Amino acid sequence: MKSIKLSIVALFIASASFAQVKEVKTETAKAVQAPVATVTPAPTPKQSVIKWDKEIHDFGDIEKGKPVTYEFSFTNTTNETVLITNVKPACGCTAANYTKTPIKPGEKGMVAATFNAASPGGFQKTVTILTKEGAVDASKTVSFKGKVIDTAAPVTTDKKTDIRS
């Protein structure tokens, strides 16, 4: 009888130990299992609905070494206040200035783009304007183009040969 009691006690202890080990393994597995992170991409700004007077400007021929500026202007045609939050020229050869105060409905704002004409040849550049139109983030891209002329370079002309028969 004593051996049966010892067997029952041993079985009870073994069962309790097994249950504790199982609980520790389950808790460890839960602790190791990391929550799945959800990556939410940044929302893409919507197309701006404000009315631009002109979205593309052609400077035509400009002189090398003389920066030129064009002021893109717009009217706030929304029912909300508009704020220009950022202006991004496409390259380092373009600088931008813009209206920094909120533009109320019906008011005008501007983005001035200054191009440093350092290299001869044709060019086409863009400026991306990010706005907050009420609660909506929006963007608009305007552009300008032209041709840089090097006035210091010698002008070459085609000489026609006069051949008389």
Coordinates of N, CA and C in Angstrom, one line a residue:
M1 N 0.8 -1.2 0.0 CA 0.0 0.0 0.0 C 0.9 1.3 0.0
K2 N 2.0 1.2 0.7 CA 2.9 2.3 0.8 C 3.4 2.6 -0.6
S3 N 3.7 1.6 -1.3 CA 4.3 1.8 -2.7 C 3.2 2.4 -3.6
I4 N 2.0 2.1 -3.4 CA 0.9 2.7 -4.2 C 0.8 4.1 -3.9
K5 N 0.9 4.5 -2.6 CA 0.8 5.9 -2.2 C 2.0 6.7 -2.8
L6 N 3.2 6.1 -2.8 CA 4.4 6.7 -3.3 C 4.3 6.9 -4.8
S7 N 3.7 5.9 -5.5 CA 3.5 5.9 -6.9 C 2.5 7.0 -7.3
I8 N 1.4 7.2 -6.5 CA 0.4 8.2 -6.8 C 1.1 9.6 -6.5
V9 N 1.9 9.8 -5.5 CA 2.5 11.0 -5.2 C 3.5 11.4 -6.3
A10 N 4.3 10.4 -6.7 CA 5.2 10.6 -7.8 C 4.5 10.9 -9.1
L11 N 3.4 10.3 -9.4 CA 2.6 10.6 -10.6 C 2.1 12.0 -10.5
F12 N 1.6 12.4 -9.3 CA 1.1 13.8 -9.1 C 2.2 14.8 -9.3
I13 N 3.3 14.6 -8.7 CA 4.5 15.5 -8.9 C 4.9 15.6 -10.4
A14 N 4.9 14.5 -11.0 CA 5.3 14.5 -12.4 C 4.3 15.2 -13.3
S15 N 3.0 15.0 -13.0 CA 2.0 15.7 -13.7 C 2.1 17.2 -13.5
A16 N 2.3 17.6 -12.2 CA 2.4 19.1 -11.9 C 3.6 19.7 -12.6
S17 N 4.7 19.0 -12.6 CA 5.9 19.4 -13.3 C 5.7 19.6 -14.8
F18 N 5.0 18.6 -15.4 CA 4.8 18.6 -16.8 C 3.9 19.8 -17.2
A19 N 2.9 20.1 -16.3 CA 1.9 21.2 -16.6 C 2.7 22.5 -16.5
Q20 N 3.6 22.6 -15.5 CA 4.4 23.9 -15.4 C 5.3 24.1 -16.6
V21 N 5.9 23.0 -17.0 CA 6.8 23.1 -18.2 C 6.0 23.5 -19.4
K22 N 4.8 22.9 -19.6 CA 4.0 23.3 -20.7 C 3.5 24.7 -20.6
E23 N 3.2 25.2 -19.4 CA 2.8 26.6 -19.3 C 4.0 27.6 -19.6
V24 N 5.2 27.2 -19.2 CA 6.4 28.0 -19.4 C 6.7 28.1 -20.9
K25 N 6.5 26.9 -21.6 CA 6.8 26.9 -23.1 C 5.7 27.7 -23.8
T26 N 4.5 27.7 -23.4 CA 3.4 28.4 -24.0 C 3.7 29.9 -23.8
E27 N 4.0 30.3 -22.6 CA 4.3 31.7 -22.3 C 5.5 32.2 -23.0
T28 N 6.6 31.4 -23.1 CA 7.8 31.7 -23.9 C 7.4 31.9 -25.4
A29 N 6.6 31.0 -25.9 CA 6.2 31.1 -27.3 C 5.5 32.4 -27.5
K30 N 4.6 32.7 -26.6 CA 3.8 34.0 -26.7 C 4.7 35.2 -26.7
A31 N 5.7 35.1 -25.8 CA 6.6 36.3 -25.6 C 7.5 36.4 -26.8
V32 N 7.9 35.3 -27.4 CA 8.8 35.4 -28.6 C 8.0 35.8 -29.8
Q33 N 6.8 35.5 -29.9 CA 6.0 35.8 -31.1 C 5.7 37.3 -31.1
A34 N 6.4 38.0 -32.0 CA 6.2 39.5 -32.0 C 5.0 39.9 -32.8
P35 N 4.4 40.9 -32.4 CA 3.2 41.4 -33.1 C 3.5 41.8 -34.5
V36 N 2.7 41.5 -35.4 CA 2.9 41.9 -36.8 C 2.7 43.4 -37.0
A37 N 3.8 44.0 -37.5 CA 3.7 45.5 -37.6 C 3.1 45.8 -39.0
T38 N 2.2 46.7 -39.0 CA 1.5 47.1 -40.2 C 2.2 48.4 -40.6
V39 N 2.8 48.4 -41.8 CA 3.4 49.6 -42.4 C 2.4 50.3 -43.3
T40 N 2.0 51.5 -42.9 CA 1.1 52.3 -43.7 C 1.9 53.3 -44.5
P41 N 1.8 53.2 -45.8 CA 2.5 54.2 -46.6 C 2.0 55.6 -46.4
A42 N 2.8 56.6 -46.6 CA 2.4 58.0 -46.4 C 1.3 58.2 -47.5
P43 N 0.3 58.9 -47.1 CA -0.8 59.2 -48.1 C -0.2 60.0 -49.3
T44 N -0.6 59.7 -50.5 CA -0.2 60.5 -51.6 C -1.1 61.7 -51.7
P45 N -0.4 62.9 -51.8 CA -1.2 64.1 -51.9 C -2.1 64.1 -53.2
K46 N -3.3 64.7 -53.0 CA -4.2 64.7 -54.1 C -3.8 65.9 -55.0
Q47 N -4.3 65.9 -56.3 CA -4.1 67.0 -57.2 C -4.7 68.2 -56.7
S48 N -4.0 69.3 -56.7 CA -4.4 70.6 -56.2 C -5.6 71.1 -57.0
V49 N -6.6 71.7 -56.3 CA -7.8 72.3 -57.0 C -7.7 73.8 -57.1
I50 N -6.7 74.4 -56.6 CA -6.6 75.8 -56.8 C -6.3 76.2 -58.2
K51 N -6.7 77.4 -58.7 CA -6.6 77.8 -60.1 C -5.3 78.5 -60.3
W52 N -4.4 77.9 -61.1 CA -3.1 78.6 -61.5 C -3.3 79.4 -62.7
D53 N -2.8 80.6 -62.8 CA -2.9 81.5 -63.9 C -2.1 80.9 -65.1
K54 N -1.0 80.3 -64.8 CA -0.2 79.6 -65.9 C 0.6 78.5 -65.2
E55 N 0.6 77.3 -65.9 CA 1.4 76.2 -65.3 C 2.7 75.9 -66.0
I56 N 2.9 76.5 -67.2 CA 4.1 76.3 -68.0 C 4.5 77.6 -68.5
H57 N 5.8 78.0 -68.3 CA 6.4 79.2 -68.8 C 7.5 79.0 -69.7
D58 N 7.6 79.7 -70.8 CA 8.7 79.6 -71.8 C 9.5 80.9 -71.7
F59 N 10.7 80.8 -71.2 CA 11.6 82.0 -71.1 C 12.1 82.4 -72.5
G60 N 12.1 81.4 -73.4 CA 12.7 81.7 -74.7 C 14.2 81.7 -74.6
D61 N 15.0 82.5 -75.3 CA 16.4 82.6 -75.2 C 16.8 83.5 -74.1
I62 N 17.7 83.0 -73.2 CA 18.2 83.8 -72.1 C 19.7 83.7 -72.1
E63 N 20.3 84.7 -71.5 CA 21.8 84.8 -71.5 C 22.4 84.0 -70.4
K64 N 23.5 83.3 -70.8 CA 24.2 82.5 -69.8 C 24.8 83.3 -68.7
G65 N 24.7 82.8 -67.5 CA 25.2 83.5 -66.3 C 24.3 84.6 -65.7
K66 N 23.1 84.7 -66.3 CA 22.2 85.7 -65.8 C 20.9 85.0 -65.3
P67 N 20.7 84.8 -64.0 CA 19.5 84.1 -63.5 C 18.2 84.8 -64.0
V68 N 17.2 84.1 -64.2 CA 15.9 84.6 -64.6 C 14.8 84.0 -63.6
T69 N 13.8 84.8 -63.4 CA 12.7 84.5 -62.5 C 11.4 84.6 -63.1
Y70 N 10.5 83.6 -62.8 CA 9.1 83.7 -63.2 C 8.3 83.4 -62.0
E71 N 7.2 84.2 -61.9 CA 6.3 84.1 -60.8 C 5.0 83.4 -61.2
F72 N 4.8 82.2 -60.7 CA 3.6 81.4 -61.0 C 2.6 81.9 -60.0
S73 N 1.4 82.4 -60.4 CA 0.5 82.9 -59.4 C -0.8 82.0 -59.5
F74 N -1.5 82.0 -58.5 CA -2.8 81.2 -58.4 C -3.8 82.0 -57.6
T75 N -5.1 81.5 -57.8 CA -6.2 82.0 -57.0 C -6.8 80.9 -56.2
N76 N -7.0 81.1 -54.9 CA -7.6 80.1 -54.1 C -9.1 80.0 -54.4
T77 N -9.5 79.1 -55.2 CA -10.9 78.9 -55.7 C -11.7 77.9 -54.8
T78 N -11.0 77.5 -53.7 CA -11.7 76.5 -52.8 C -12.5 77.3 -51.8
N79 N -13.2 76.6 -50.9 CA -14.0 77.3 -49.8 C -13.2 77.2 -48.5
E80 N -11.9 76.7 -48.6 CA -11.1 76.6 -47.5 C -9.8 77.5 -47.6
T81 N -9.2 77.7 -46.5 CA -7.9 78.4 -46.5 C -6.8 77.5 -47.0
V82 N -5.9 78.0 -47.9 CA -4.9 77.2 -48.5 C -3.5 77.7 -47.9
L83 N -2.6 76.8 -47.6 CA -1.3 77.1 -47.1 C -0.3 76.3 -47.9
I84 N 0.7 77.0 -48.5 CA 1.8 76.3 -49.2 C 2.7 75.7 -48.1
T85 N 2.8 74.4 -48.0 CA 3.6 73.8 -47.0 C 5.1 73.5 -47.4
N86 N 5.3 73.4 -48.7 CA 6.7 73.1 -49.2 C 6.7 73.3 -50.7
V87 N 7.9 73.8 -51.2 CA 8.1 73.9 -52.6 C 9.4 73.2 -52.9
K88 N 9.4 72.3 -53.9 CA 10.6 71.5 -54.2 C 11.0 71.7 -55.7
P89 N 12.0 72.5 -55.9 CA 12.5 72.5 -57.3 C 13.2 71.2 -57.6
A90 N 13.1 70.8 -58.9 CA 13.7 69.5 -59.3 C 15.2 69.4 -59.3
C91 N 15.9 70.6 -59.3 CA 17.3 70.5 -59.3 C 17.9 71.7 -58.5
G92 N 19.2 71.6 -58.3 CA 19.9 72.7 -57.5 C 20.0 74.0 -58.3
C93 N 19.8 74.0 -59.6 CA 19.9 75.2 -60.5 C 18.7 76.1 -60.3
T94 N 17.7 75.6 -59.6 CA 16.5 76.4 -59.4 C 16.2 76.7 -57.9
A95 N 15.9 78.0 -57.6 CA 15.6 78.3 -56.3 C 14.1 78.8 -56.3
A96 N 13.4 78.7 -55.2 CA 12.0 79.1 -55.1 C 11.7 79.9 -53.9
N97 N 10.8 80.8 -54.1 CA 10.2 81.6 -53.0 C 8.7 81.5 -53.2
Y98 N 8.0 81.7 -52.1 CA 6.5 81.5 -52.2 C 5.8 82.2 -51.1
T99 N 4.5 82.4 -51.3 CA 3.6 83.0 -50.3 C 3.6 82.1 -49.0
K100 N 4.0 82.7 -47.9 CA 4.2 81.9 -46.7 C 3.0 82.0 -45.8
T101 N 2.1 83.0 -46.0 CA 0.9 83.2 -45.2 C -0.3 82.4 -45.7
P102 N -1.2 82.1 -44.9 CA -2.4 81.4 -45.4 C -3.2 82.2 -46.5
I103 N -3.7 81.6 -47.5 CA -4.4 82.3 -48.6 C -5.9 81.9 -48.4
K104 N -6.7 82.9 -48.1 CA -8.1 82.7 -47.9 C -8.8 82.5 -49.2
P105 N -10.0 82.0 -49.2 CA -10.8 81.8 -50.4 C -10.9 83.1 -51.2
G106 N -10.6 83.1 -52.5 CA -10.7 84.2 -53.4 C -9.4 85.0 -53.4
E107 N -8.5 84.8 -52.5 CA -7.2 85.5 -52.5 C -6.2 84.9 -53.5
K108 N -5.1 85.6 -53.8 CA -4.1 85.2 -54.7 C -2.8 84.8 -53.9
G109 N -2.0 83.9 -54.4 CA -0.8 83.5 -53.8 C 0.2 83.3 -55.0
M110 N 1.5 83.1 -54.7 CA 2.5 82.9 -55.8 C 3.6 82.0 -55.3
V111 N 4.3 81.4 -56.4 CA 5.5 80.7 -56.2 C 6.4 81.3 -57.3
A112 N 7.6 81.9 -56.9 CA 8.6 82.4 -57.8 C 9.7 81.4 -58.0
A113 N 10.0 81.1 -59.2 CA 11.1 80.1 -59.5 C 12.2 80.9 -60.2
T114 N 13.4 80.8 -59.6 CA 14.6 81.5 -60.2 C 15.5 80.4 -60.8
F115 N 15.8 80.5 -62.0 CA 16.7 79.6 -62.7 C 18.0 80.2 -62.9
N116 N 19.1 79.5 -62.5 CA 20.5 80.0 -62.7 C 21.0 79.4 -64.1
A117 N 21.0 80.3 -65.1 CA 21.4 79.8 -66.4 C 22.9 79.7 -66.5
A118 N 23.4 78.6 -66.1 CA 24.9 78.4 -66.0 C 25.5 77.6 -67.2
S119 N 24.7 76.8 -67.9 CA 25.2 76.0 -69.0 C 24.4 76.3 -70.3
P120 N 25.1 76.5 -71.4 CA 24.3 76.8 -72.7 C 23.5 75.5 -73.1
G121 N 22.4 75.8 -73.8 CA 21.6 74.7 -74.3 C 20.2 74.9 -73.8
G122 N 19.3 74.0 -74.3 CA 17.9 73.9 -73.9 C 17.8 73.4 -72.5
F123 N 16.7 73.8 -71.9 CA 16.4 73.3 -70.5 C 14.9 73.2 -70.3
Q124 N 14.4 72.3 -69.5 CA 13.1 72.3 -69.0 C 13.1 71.8 -67.6
K125 N 12.6 72.6 -66.7 CA 12.7 72.3 -65.2 C 11.3 72.3 -64.6
T126 N 11.1 71.6 -63.5 CA 9.9 71.6 -62.8 C 10.0 72.0 -61.3
V127 N 8.9 72.4 -60.8 CA 8.8 72.8 -59.3 C 7.6 72.2 -58.8
T128 N 7.7 71.4 -57.8 CA 6.5 70.7 -57.1 C 6.1 71.6 -55.9
I129 N 4.8 71.9 -55.9 CA 4.3 72.7 -54.8 C 3.3 71.9 -54.0
L130 N 3.6 71.7 -52.7 CA 2.7 71.0 -51.7 C 1.9 72.0 -51.0
T131 N 0.6 71.7 -50.9 CA -0.3 72.6 -50.2 C -1.2 71.9 -49.2
K132 N -1.7 72.6 -48.3 CA -2.8 72.1 -47.4 C -4.0 72.9 -47.8
E133 N -5.0 72.3 -48.4 CA -6.2 72.9 -48.8 C -7.3 72.5 -47.9
G134 N -7.5 73.3 -46.9 CA -8.4 72.8 -45.8 C -7.7 71.7 -45.0
A135 N -8.4 70.5 -45.0 CA -7.8 69.4 -44.3 C -7.1 68.4 -45.3
V136 N -7.0 68.8 -46.6 CA -6.5 67.9 -47.6 C -5.1 68.4 -48.0
D137 N -4.2 67.4 -48.0 CA -2.8 67.6 -48.6 C -2.9 67.5 -50.1
A138 N -2.4 68.4 -50.8 CA -2.4 68.4 -52.3 C -1.1 68.8 -52.9
S139 N -0.9 68.5 -54.2 CA 0.3 68.9 -54.8 C 0.0 69.4 -56.2
K140 N 0.9 70.2 -56.8 CA 0.9 70.7 -58.1 C 2.3 70.8 -58.6
T141 N 2.5 70.4 -59.9 CA 3.8 70.6 -60.5 C 3.7 71.6 -61.6
V142 N 4.5 72.7 -61.6 CA 4.6 73.7 -62.6 C 5.9 73.5 -63.3
S143 N 6.1 74.1 -64.5 CA 7.4 73.9 -65.2 C 7.7 75.2 -66.0
F144 N 9.0 75.3 -66.3 CA 9.4 76.3 -67.2 C 10.5 75.8 -68.1
K145 N 10.7 76.4 -69.3 CA 11.7 75.9 -70.2 C 12.3 77.1 -70.9
G146 N 13.3 76.9 -71.7 CA 14.0 77.9 -72.5 C 15.2 77.4 -73.1
K147 N 16.1 78.3 -73.6 CA 17.4 78.0 -74.1 C 18.4 79.0 -73.7
V148 N 19.5 78.5 -73.1 CA 20.5 79.4 -72.6 C 21.5 79.6 -73.8
I149 N 21.8 80.9 -74.0 CA 22.7 81.3 -75.1 C 24.0 81.9 -74.5
D150 N 25.1 81.4 -74.9 CA 26.4 81.9 -74.5 C 26.8 83.0 -75.3
T151 N 26.6 84.2 -74.9 CA 27.0 85.4 -75.7 C 28.4 85.7 -75.8
A152 N 29.2 85.0 -74.9 CA 30.7 85.2 -74.9 C 31.3 84.3 -76.0
A153 N 30.7 83.3 -76.4 CA 31.2 82.3 -77.3 C 31.2 82.9 -78.7
P154 N 32.2 82.6 -79.5 CA 32.2 83.2 -80.9 C 31.0 82.6 -81.7
V155 N 30.4 83.5 -82.5 CA 29.3 83.1 -83.3 C 29.9 82.5 -84.6
T156 N 29.5 81.3 -85.0 CA 29.9 80.7 -86.2 C 28.8 80.8 -87.2
T157 N 29.2 81.1 -88.4 CA 28.2 81.2 -89.5 C 28.7 80.2 -90.6
D158 N 27.7 79.7 -91.3 CA 28.0 78.9 -92.5 C 28.4 79.8 -93.6
K159 N 29.6 79.5 -94.2 CA 30.0 80.3 -95.4 C 29.5 79.5 -96.6
K160 N 28.9 80.2 -97.5 CA 28.5 79.6 -98.7 C 29.5 79.9 -99.8
T161 N 29.9 78.9 -100.5 CA 30.8 79.1 -101.5 C 30.1 79.6 -102.8
D162 N 30.6 80.6 -103.4 CA 30.0 81.1 -104.6 C 30.7 80.4 -105.8
I163 N 30.0 79.5 -106.4 CA 30.5 78.8 -107.5 C 29.8 79.3 -108.8
R164 N 30.6 79.8 -109.7 CA 30.0 80.3 -110.9 C 30.4 79.5 -112.1
S165 N 29.5 79.3 -112.9 CA 29.9 78.4 -114.1 C 30.4 79.3 -115.2

